[in-house]
Coordinates of C-alpha atoms and ligand atoms in Angstrom, one line a residue:
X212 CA -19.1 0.1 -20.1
X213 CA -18.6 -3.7 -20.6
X214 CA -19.1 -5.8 -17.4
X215 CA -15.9 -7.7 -17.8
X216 CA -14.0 -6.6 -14.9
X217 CA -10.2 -4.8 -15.1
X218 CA -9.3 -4.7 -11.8
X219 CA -6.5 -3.4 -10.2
X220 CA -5.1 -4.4 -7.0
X221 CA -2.7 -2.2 -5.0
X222 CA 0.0 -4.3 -2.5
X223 CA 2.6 -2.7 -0.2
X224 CA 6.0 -4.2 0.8
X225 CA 5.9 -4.1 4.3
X226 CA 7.8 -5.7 7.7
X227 CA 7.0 -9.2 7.6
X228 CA 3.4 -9.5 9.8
X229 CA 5.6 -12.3 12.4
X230 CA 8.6 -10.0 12.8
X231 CA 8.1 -7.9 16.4
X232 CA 9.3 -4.5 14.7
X233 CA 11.6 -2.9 16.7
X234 CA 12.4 1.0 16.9
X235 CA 15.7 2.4 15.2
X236 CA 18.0 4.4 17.5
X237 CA 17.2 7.8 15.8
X238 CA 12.9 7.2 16.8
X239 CA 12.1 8.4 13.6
X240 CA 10.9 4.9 12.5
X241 CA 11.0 0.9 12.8
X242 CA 14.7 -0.4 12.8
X243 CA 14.4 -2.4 8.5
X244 CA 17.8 -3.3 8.3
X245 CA 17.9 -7.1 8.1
X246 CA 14.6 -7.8 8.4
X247 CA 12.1 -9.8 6.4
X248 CA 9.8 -7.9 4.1
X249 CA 6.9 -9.5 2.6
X250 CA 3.5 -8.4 1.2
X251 CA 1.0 -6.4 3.5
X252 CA -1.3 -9.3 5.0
X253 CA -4.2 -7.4 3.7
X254 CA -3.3 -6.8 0.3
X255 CA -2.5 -10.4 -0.2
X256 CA -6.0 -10.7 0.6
X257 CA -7.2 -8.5 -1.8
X258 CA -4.9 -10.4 -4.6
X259 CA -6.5 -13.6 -3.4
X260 CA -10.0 -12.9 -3.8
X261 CA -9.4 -10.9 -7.3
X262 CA -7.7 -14.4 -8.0
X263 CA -10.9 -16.3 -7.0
X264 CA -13.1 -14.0 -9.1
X265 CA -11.2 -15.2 -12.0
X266 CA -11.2 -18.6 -11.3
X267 CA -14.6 -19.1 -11.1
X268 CA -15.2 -17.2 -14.3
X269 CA -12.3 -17.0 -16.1
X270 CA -14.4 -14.8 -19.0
X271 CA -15.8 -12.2 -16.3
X272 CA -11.8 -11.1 -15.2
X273 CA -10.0 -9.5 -18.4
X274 CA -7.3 -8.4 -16.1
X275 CA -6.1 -8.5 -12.9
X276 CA -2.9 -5.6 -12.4
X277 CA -0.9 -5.8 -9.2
X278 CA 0.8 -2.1 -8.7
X279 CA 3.2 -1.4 -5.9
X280 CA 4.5 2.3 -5.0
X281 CA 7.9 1.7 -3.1
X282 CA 11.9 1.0 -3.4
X283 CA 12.9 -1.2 -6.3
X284 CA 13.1 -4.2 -3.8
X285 CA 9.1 -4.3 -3.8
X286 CA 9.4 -6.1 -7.4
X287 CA 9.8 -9.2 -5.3
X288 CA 6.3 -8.8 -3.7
X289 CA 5.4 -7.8 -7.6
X290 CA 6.9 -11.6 -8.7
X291 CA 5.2 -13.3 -6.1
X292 CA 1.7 -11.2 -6.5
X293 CA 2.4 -12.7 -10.4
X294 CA 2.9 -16.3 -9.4
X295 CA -0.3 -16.4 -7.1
X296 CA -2.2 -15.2 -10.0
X297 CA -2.0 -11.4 -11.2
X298 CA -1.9 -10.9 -14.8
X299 CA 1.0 -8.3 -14.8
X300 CA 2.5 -5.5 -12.2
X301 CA 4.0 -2.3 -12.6
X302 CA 6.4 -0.6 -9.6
X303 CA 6.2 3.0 -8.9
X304 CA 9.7 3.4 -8.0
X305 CA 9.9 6.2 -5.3
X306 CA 13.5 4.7 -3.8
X307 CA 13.5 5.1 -0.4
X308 CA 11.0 7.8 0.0
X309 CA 8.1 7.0 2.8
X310 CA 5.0 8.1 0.7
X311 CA 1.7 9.3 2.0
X312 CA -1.8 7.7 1.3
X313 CA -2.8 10.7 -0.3
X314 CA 0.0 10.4 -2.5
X315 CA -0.3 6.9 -3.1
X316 CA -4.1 7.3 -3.8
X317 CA -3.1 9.9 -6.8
X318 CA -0.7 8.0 -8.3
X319 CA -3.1 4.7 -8.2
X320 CA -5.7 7.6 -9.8
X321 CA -3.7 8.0 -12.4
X322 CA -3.1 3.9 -13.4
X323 CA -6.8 3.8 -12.8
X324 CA -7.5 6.4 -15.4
X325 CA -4.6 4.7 -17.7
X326 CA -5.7 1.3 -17.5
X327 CA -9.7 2.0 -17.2
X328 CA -9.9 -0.3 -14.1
X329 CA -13.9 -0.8 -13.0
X330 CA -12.8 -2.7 -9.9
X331 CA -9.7 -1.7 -7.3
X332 CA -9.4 -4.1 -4.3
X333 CA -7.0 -2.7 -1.7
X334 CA -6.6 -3.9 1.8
X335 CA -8.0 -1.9 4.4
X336 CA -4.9 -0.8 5.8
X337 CA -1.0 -1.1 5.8
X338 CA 0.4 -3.0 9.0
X339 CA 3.6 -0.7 9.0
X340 CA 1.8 2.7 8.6
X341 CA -1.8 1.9 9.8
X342 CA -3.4 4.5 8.0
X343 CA -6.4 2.7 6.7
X344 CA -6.7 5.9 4.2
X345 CA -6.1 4.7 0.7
X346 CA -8.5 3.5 -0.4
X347 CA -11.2 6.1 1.1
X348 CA -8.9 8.6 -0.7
X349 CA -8.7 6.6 -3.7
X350 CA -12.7 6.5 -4.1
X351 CA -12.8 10.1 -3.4
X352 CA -10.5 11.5 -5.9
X353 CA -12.2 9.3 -8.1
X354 CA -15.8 9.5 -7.3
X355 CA -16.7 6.1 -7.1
X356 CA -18.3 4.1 -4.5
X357 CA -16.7 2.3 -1.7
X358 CA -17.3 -0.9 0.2
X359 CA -14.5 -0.8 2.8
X360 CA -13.7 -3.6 5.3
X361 CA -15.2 -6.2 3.0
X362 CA -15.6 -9.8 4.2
X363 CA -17.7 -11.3 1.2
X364 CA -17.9 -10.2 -2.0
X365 CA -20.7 -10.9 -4.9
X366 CA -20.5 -9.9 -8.2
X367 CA -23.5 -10.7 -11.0
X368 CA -22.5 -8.8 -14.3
X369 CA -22.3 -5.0 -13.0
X370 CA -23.8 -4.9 -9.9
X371 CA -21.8 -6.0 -6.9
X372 CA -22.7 -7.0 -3.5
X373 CA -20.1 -6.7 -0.5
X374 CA -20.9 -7.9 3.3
X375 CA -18.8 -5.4 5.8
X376 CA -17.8 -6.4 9.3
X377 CA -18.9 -3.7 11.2
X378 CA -19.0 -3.8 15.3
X379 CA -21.2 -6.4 16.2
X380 CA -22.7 -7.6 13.2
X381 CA -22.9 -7.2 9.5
X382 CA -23.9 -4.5 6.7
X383 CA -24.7 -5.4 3.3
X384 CA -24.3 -2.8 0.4
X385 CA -24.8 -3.2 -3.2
X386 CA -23.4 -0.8 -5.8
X387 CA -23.1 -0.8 -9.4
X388 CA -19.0 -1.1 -11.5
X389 CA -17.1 0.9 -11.0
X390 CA -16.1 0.6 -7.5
X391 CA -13.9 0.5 -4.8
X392 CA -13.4 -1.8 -2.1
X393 CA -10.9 -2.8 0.8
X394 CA -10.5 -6.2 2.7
X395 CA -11.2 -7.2 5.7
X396 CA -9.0 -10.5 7.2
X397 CA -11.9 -12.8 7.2
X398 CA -12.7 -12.8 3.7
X399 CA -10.3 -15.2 2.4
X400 CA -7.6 -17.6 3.1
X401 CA -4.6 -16.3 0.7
X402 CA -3.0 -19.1 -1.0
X403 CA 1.2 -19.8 -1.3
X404 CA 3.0 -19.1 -4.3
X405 CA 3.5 -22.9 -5.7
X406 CA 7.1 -23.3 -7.4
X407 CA 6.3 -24.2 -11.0
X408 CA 3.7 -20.7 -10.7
X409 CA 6.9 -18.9 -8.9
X410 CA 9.0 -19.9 -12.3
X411 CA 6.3 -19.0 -14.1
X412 CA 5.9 -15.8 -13.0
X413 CA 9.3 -15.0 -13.6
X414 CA 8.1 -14.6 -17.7
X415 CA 5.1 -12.2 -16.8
X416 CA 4.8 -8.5 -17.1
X417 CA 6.7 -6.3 -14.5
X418 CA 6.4 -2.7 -15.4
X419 CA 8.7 0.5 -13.9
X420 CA 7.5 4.0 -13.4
X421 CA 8.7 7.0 -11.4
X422 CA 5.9 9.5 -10.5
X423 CA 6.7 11.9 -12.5
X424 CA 5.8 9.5 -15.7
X425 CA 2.4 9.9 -13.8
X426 CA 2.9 14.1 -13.0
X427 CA 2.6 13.4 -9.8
X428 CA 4.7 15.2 -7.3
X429 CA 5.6 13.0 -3.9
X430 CA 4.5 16.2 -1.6
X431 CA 4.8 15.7 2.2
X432 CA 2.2 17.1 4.2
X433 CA 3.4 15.3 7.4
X434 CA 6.7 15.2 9.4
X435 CA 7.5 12.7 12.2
X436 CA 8.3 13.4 15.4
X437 CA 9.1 10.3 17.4
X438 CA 8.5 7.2 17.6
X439 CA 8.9 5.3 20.7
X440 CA 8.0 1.7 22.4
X441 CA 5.0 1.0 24.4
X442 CA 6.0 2.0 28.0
X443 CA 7.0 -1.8 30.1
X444 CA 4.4 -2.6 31.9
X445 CA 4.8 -2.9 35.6
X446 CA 5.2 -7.0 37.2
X447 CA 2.0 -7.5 38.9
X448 CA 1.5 -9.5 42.2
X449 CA 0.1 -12.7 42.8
X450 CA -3.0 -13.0 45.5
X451 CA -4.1 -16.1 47.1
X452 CA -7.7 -16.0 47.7
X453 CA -10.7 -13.5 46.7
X454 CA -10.1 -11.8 50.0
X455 CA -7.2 -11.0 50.0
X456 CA -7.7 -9.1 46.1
X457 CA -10.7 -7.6 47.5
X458 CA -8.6 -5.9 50.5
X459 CA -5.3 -5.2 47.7
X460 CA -8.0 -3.2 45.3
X461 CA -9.5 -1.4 48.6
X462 CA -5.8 -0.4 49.8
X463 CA -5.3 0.9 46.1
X464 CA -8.7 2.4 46.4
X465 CA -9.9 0.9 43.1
X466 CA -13.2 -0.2 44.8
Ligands
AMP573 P1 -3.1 2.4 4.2 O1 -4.1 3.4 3.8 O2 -1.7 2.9 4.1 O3 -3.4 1.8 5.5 O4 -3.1 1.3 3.1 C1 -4.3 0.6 2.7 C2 -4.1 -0.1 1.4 O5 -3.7 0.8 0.3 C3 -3.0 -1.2 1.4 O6 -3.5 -2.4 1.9 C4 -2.7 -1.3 -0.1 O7 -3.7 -2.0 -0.8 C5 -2.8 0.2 -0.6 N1 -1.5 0.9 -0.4 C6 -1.1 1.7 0.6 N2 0.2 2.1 0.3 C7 0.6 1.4 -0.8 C8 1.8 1.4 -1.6 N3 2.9 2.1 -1.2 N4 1.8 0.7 -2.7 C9 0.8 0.0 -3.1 N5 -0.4 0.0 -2.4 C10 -0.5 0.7 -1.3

């Protein structure tokens, strides 16, 4: 295989990371009428960093291919995935449909197979769905390698090196093209979409597919039941000294 990397990188249209989501009236999901929708903070990192591997070689990076499975609306994440440095994108147009990371995983399978990617980048999870499963699927179905939760990445012709946070400290793997890895938020800064590279982006490559141009079916495997708020937390009271906590935790028999 030649070392010149393909990679693919997968973004999600999700609720704006600064928007408090709120639930819908039905509790079958977050209320998305009227609110800001932007690109998953994680993905963006993923872009990002496929962006800087190019930039500092521009002859190791053939390709860099943003894909996004969602409504048609997620062509504007495409656009700005384009202006901040992907090569071209393609939409996997399911309309409204909420689609599974299993699902998601087979259809990036197939553009994998299509496109004979060596690297995918993903983030390590979606903020909306929180499933932190893609990827792990992806690699699976696959049978490639993984390096999840990346935080630095190395790469010297085939052989690539990726630092992992892991709880408290550090783990170090090495593994040979072609892989898969997902982002962790320390491992880059992502950059803004300038307005010339906005405009510019306007004349790249933006690609539609339905699943079944993949023969893929969109099979549910889960139904949900509710969703509901946190429950309000209870005011608390304010104590003067350390005595007088010490006697309010004894009266509630907490020490
Ligand atoms: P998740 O497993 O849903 O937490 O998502 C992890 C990562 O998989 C995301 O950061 C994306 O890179 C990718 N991914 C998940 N869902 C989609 C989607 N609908 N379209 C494109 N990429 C996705």
């Amino acid at each position: 295989m030649s070392s010149k990397l393909r990679i693919l990188v997968p973004v999600k249209r999700v609720i704006d990371f600064a928007i408090k989501p709120r639930i819908n009236k039905a509790q079958t999901g977050v209320e998305t009428k009227g609110v800001k929708f932007s690109i998953n903070p994680f993905c963006d990192i993923a872009l990002e960093e496929s962006v800087r591997i190019k930039e500092a070689d521009k002859d190791k990076v053939e390709n860099i291919h943003v894909v996004s499975v969602g409504p048609a609306k997620a062509q504007d994440v495409l656009r700005t995935a384009l202006a901040k440095g992907a090569d071209n994108s393609t939409l996997i147009d399911v309309g409204d449909e909420e689609v599974e990371p299993l699902t998601v995983a087979k259809l990036l399978q197939k553009v994998v197979e299509k496109d004979k990617s060596n690297l995918v980048i993903l983030g390590k999870q979606a903020i909306d769905d929180d499933a932190n499963q893609t990827g792990q699927m992806l690699a699976g179905l696959l049978n490639w390698p993984q390096a999840t939760n990346a935080s630095k990445i190395e790469i010297d012709g085939e052989t690539v090196t990726v630092t992992r946070e892991i709880d408290g400290g550090a783990d170090t793997l090495r593994a040979k093209l072609p892989l898969v890895i997902t982002t962790d938020l320390r491992l880059n800064e992502p950059r803004y979409a300038s307005l010339p590279n906005i405009m510019k982006a306007k004349k790249k490559p933006l690609d539609k597919l339905k699943p079944s141009d993949l023969n893929i079916d969109l099979v549910k495997r889960l139904e949900t039941l509710k969703v509901v708020e946190p429950p309000v937390r209870e005011a608390g009271i304010k104590v003067e000294t350390v005595d007088e906590l010490v006697a309010k935790l004894k009266d509630l028999n907490a020490i």
